[in-house]
CSV table of N, CA, C and O in Angstrom, one decimal:
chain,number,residue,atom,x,y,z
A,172,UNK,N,-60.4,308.5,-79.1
A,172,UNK,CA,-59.2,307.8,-78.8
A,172,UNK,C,-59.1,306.4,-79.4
A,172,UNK,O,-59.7,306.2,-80.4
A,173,UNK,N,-58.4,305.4,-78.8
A,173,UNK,CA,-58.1,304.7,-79.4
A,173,UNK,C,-59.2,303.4,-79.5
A,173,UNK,O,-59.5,302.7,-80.4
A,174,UNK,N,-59.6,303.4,-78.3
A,174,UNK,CA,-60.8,302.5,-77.8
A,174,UNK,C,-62.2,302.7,-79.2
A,174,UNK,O,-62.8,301.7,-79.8
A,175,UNK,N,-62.5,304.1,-79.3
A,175,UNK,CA,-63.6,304.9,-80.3
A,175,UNK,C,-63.4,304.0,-81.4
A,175,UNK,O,-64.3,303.1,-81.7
A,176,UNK,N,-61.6,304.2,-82.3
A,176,UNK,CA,-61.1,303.9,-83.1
A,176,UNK,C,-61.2,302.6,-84.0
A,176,UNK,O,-61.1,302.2,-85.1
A,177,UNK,N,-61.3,301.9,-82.2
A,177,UNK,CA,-60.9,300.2,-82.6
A,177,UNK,C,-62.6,299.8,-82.9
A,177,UNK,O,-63.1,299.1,-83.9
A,178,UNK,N,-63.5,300.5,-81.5
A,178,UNK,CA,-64.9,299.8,-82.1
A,178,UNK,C,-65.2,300.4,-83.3
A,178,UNK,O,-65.8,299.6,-84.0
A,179,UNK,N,-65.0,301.7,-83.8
A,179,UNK,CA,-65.4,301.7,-85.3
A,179,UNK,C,-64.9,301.1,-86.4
A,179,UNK,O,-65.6,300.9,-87.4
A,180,UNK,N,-63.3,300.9,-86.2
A,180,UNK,CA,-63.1,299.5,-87.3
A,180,UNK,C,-64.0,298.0,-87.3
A,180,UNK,O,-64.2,297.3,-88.3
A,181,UNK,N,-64.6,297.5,-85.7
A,181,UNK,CA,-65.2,296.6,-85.7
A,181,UNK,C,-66.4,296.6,-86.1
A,181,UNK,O,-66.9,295.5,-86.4
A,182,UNK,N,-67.0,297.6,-86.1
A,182,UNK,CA,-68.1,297.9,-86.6
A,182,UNK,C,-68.0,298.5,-88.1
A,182,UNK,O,-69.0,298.9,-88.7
A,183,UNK,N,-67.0,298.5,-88.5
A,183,UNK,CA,-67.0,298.7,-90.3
A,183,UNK,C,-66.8,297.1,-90.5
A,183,UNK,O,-67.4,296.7,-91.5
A,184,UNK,N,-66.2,296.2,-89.9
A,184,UNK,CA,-66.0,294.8,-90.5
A,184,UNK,C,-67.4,294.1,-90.2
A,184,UNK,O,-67.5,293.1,-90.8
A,185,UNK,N,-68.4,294.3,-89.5
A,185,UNK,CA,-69.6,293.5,-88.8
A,185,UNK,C,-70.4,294.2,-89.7
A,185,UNK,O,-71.5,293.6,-89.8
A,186,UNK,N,-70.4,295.3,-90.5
A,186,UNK,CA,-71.3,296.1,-91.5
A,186,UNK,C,-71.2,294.6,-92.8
A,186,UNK,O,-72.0,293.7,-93.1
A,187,UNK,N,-69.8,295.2,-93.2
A,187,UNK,CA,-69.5,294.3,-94.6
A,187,UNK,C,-69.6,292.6,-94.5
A,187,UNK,O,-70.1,291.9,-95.3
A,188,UNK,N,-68.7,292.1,-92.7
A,188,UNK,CA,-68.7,290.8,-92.8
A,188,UNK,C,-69.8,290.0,-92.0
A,188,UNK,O,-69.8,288.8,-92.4
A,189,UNK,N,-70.5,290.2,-91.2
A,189,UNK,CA,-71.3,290.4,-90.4
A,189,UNK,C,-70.5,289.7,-89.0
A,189,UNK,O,-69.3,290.0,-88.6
A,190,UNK,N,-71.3,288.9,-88.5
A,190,UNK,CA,-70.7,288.1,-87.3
A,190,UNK,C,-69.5,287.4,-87.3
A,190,UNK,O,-68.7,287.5,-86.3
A,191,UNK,N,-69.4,286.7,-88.4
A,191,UNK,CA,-68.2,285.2,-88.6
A,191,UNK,C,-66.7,285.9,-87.8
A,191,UNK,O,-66.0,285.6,-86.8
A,192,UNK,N,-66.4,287.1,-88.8
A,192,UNK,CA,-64.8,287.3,-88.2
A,192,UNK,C,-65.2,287.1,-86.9
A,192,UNK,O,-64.6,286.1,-86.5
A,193,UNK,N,-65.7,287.5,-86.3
A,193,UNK,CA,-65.9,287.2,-84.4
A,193,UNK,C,-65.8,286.5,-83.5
A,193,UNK,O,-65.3,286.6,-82.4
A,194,UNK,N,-66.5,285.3,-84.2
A,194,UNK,CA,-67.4,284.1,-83.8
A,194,UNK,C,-66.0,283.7,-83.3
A,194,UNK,O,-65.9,284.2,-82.1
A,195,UNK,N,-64.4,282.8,-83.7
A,195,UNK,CA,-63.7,282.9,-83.1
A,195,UNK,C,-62.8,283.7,-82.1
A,195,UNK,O,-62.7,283.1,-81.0
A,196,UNK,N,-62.3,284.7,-82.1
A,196,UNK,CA,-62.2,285.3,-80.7
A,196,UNK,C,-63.5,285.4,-80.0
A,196,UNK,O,-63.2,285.3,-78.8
A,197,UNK,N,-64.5,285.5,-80.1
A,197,UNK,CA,-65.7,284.9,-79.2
A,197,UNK,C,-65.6,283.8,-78.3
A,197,UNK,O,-66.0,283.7,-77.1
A,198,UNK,N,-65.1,283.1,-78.8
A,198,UNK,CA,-64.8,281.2,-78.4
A,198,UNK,C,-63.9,281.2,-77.6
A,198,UNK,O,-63.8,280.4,-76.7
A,199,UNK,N,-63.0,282.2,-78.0
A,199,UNK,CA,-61.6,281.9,-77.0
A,199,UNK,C,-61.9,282.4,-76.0
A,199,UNK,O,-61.3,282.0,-75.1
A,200,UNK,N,-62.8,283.2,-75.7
A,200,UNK,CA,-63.2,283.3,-74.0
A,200,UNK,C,-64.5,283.2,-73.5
A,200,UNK,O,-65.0,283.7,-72.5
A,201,UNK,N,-65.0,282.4,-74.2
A,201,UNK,CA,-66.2,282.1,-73.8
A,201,UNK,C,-66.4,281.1,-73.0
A,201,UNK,O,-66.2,279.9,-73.3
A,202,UNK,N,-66.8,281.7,-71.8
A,202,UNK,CA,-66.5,280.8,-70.6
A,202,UNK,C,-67.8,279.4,-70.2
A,202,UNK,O,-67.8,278.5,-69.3
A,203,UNK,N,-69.0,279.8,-71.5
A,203,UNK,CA,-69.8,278.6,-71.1
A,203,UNK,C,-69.2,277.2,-72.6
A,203,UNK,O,-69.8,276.1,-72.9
A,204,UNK,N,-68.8,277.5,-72.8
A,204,UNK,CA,-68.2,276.4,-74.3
A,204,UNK,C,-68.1,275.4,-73.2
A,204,UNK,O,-67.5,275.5,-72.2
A,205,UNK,N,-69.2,274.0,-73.7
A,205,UNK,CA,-68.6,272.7,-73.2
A,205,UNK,C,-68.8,272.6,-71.6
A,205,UNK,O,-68.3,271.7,-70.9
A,206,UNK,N,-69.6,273.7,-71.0
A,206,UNK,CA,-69.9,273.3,-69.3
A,206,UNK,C,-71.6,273.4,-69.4
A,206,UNK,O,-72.2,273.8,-70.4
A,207,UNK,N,-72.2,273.1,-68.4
A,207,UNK,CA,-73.5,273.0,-68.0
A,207,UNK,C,-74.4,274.5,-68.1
A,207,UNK,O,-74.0,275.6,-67.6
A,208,UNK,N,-75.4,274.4,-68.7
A,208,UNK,CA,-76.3,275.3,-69.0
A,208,UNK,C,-77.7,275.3,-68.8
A,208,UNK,O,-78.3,274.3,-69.2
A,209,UNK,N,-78.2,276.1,-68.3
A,209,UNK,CA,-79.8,276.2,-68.3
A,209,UNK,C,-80.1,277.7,-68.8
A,209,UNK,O,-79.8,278.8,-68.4
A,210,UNK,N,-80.9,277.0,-69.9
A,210,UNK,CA,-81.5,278.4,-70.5
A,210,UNK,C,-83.0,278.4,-70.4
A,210,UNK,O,-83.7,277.5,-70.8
A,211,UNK,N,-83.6,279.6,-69.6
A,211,UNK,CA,-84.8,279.6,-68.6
A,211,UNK,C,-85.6,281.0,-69.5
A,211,UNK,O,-85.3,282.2,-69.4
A,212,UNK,N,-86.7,280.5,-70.3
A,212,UNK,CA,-87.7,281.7,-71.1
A,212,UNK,C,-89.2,281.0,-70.2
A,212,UNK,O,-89.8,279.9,-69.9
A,213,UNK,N,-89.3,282.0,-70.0
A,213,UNK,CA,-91.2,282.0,-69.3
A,213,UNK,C,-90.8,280.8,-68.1
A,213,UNK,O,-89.7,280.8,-67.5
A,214,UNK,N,-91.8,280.0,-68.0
A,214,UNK,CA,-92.0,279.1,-67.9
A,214,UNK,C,-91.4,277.4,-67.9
A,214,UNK,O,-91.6,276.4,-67.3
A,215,UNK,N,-90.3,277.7,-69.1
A,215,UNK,CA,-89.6,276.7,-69.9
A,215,UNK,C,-88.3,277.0,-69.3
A,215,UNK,O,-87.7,278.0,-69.2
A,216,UNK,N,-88.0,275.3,-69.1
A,216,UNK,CA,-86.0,275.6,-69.0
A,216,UNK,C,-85.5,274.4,-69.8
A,216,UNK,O,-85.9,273.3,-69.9
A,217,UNK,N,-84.6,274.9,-70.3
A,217,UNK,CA,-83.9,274.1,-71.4
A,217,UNK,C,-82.2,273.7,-70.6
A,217,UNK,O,-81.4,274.4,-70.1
A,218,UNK,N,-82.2,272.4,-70.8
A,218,UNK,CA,-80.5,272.3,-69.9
A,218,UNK,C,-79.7,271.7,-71.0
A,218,UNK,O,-80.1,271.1,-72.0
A,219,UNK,N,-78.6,271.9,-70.9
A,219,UNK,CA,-77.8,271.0,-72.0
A,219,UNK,C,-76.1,272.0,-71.6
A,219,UNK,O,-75.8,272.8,-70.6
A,220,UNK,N,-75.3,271.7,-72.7
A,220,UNK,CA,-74.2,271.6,-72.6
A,220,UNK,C,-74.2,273.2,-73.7
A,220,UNK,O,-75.0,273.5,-74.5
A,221,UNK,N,-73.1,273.9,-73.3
A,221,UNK,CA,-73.1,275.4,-74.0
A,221,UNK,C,-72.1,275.0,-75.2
A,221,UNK,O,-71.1,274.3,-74.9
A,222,UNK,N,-72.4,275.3,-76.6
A,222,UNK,CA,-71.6,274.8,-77.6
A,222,UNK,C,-71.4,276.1,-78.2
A,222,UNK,O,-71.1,276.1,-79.4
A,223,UNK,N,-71.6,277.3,-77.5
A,223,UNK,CA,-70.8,278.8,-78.2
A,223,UNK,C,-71.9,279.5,-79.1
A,223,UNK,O,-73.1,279.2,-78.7
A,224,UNK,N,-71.8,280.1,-80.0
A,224,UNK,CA,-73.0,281.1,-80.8
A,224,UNK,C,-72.4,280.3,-82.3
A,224,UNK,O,-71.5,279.5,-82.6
A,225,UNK,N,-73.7,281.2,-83.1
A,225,UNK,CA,-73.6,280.4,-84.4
A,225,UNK,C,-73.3,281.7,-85.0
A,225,UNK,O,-73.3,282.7,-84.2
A,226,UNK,N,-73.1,281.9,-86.6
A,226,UNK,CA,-72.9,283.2,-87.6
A,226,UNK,C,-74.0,283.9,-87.2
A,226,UNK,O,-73.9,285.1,-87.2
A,227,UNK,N,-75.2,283.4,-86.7
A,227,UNK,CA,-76.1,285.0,-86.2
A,227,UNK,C,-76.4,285.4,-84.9
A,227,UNK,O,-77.2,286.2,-84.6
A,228,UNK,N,-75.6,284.6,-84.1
A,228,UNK,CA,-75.1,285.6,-82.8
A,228,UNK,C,-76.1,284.5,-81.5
A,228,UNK,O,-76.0,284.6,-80.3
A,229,UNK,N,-77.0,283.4,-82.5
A,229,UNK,CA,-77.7,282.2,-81.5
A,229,UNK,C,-77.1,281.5,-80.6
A,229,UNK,O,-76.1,281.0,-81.0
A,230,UNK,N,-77.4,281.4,-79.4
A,230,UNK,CA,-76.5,280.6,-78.3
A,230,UNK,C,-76.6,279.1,-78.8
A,230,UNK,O,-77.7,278.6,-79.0
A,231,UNK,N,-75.8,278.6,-78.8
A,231,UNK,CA,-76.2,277.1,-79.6
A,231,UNK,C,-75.7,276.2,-77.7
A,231,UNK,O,-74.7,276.2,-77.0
A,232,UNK,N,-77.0,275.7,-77.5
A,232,UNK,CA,-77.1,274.5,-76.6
A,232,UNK,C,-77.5,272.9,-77.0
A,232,UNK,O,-78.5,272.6,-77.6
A,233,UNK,N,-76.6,272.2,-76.6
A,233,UNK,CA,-77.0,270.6,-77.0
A,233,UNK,C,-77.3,270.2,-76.1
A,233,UNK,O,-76.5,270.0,-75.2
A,234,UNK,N,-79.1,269.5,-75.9
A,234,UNK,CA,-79.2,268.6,-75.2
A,234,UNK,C,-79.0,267.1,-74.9
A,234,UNK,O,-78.2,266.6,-75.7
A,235,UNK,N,-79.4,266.2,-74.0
A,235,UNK,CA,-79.1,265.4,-73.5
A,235,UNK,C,-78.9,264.1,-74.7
A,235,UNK,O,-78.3,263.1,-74.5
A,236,UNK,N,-79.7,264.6,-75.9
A,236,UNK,CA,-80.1,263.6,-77.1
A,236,UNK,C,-78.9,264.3,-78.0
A,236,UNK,O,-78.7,263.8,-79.2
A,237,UNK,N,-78.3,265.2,-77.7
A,237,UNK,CA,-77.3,265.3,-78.8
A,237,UNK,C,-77.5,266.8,-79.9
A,237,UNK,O,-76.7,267.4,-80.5
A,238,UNK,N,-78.6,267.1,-79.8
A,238,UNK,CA,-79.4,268.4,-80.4
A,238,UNK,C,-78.8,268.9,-80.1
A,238,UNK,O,-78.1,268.8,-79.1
A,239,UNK,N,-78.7,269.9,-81.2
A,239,UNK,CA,-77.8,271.2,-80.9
A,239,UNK,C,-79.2,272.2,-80.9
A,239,UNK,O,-79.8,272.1,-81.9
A,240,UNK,N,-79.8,273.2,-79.9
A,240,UNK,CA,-80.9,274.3,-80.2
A,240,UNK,C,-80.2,275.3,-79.9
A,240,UNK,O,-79.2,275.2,-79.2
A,241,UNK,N,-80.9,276.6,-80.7
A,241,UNK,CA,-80.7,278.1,-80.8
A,241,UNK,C,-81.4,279.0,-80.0
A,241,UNK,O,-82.6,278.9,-80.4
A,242,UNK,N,-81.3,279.6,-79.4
A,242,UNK,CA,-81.9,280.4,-78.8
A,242,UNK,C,-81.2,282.4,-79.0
A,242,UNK,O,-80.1,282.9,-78.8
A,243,UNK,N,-82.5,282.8,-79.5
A,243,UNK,CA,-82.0,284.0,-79.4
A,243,UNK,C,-82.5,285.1,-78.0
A,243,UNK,O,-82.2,286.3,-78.2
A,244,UNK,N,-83.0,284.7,-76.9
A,244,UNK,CA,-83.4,285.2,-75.5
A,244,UNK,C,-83.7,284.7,-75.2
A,244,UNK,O,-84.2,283.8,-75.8
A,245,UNK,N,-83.7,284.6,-73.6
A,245,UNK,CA,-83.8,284.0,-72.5
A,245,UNK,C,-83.0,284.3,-71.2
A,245,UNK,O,-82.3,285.3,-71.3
A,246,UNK,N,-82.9,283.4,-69.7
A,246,UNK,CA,-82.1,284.2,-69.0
A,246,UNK,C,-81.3,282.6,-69.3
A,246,UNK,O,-81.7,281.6,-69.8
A,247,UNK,N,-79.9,283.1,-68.6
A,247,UNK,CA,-78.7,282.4,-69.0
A,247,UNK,C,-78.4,281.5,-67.6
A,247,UNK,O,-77.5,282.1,-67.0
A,248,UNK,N,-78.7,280.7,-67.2
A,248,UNK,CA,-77.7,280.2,-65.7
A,248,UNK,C,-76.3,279.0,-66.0
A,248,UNK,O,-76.2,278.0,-66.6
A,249,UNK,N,-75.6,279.6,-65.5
A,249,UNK,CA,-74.1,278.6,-65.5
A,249,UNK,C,-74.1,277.8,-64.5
A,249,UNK,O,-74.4,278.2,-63.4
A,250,UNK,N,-73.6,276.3,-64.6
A,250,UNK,CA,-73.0,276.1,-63.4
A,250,UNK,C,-72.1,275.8,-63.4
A,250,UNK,O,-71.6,275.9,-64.5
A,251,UNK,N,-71.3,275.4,-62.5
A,251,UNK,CA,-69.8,275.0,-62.6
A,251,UNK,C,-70.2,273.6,-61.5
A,251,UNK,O,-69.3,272.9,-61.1
């Protein structure tokens, strides 16, 4: 149907283009852009401000110094 339809076009453009066409409509509903974040792996927690994904799909967090870090896993907590 048409749902099938649409993710196999998206998946023929993510073959050829990879991430980028995305990355915007990504943003437009990406509900941590610019609010409070803690990204929590093992042991370690990382806090900072959520600044959206990069062309390879990294959660880009800026801390308190301005840094922008990548992370490709971890658990995610939001706050509001």
């Amino acid at each position: 149907g048409f749902l099938l339809s649409e993710l196999l076009d998206a998946l023929s453009v993510f073959q050829t283009q990879g991430l980028q066409p995305f990355i915007e409509e990504f943003m437009a509903v990406n509900n941590t852009r610019n609010q409070p974040v803690e990204i929590i792996i093992g042991d370690h927690t990382f806090e900072g401000i959520g600044r959206g994904i990069d062309e390879h799909g990294y959660f880009l967090l800026e801390d308190k110094l301005g840094k922008i870090q990548r992370f490709s896993c971890g658990e995610a907590s939001f706050r509001r």
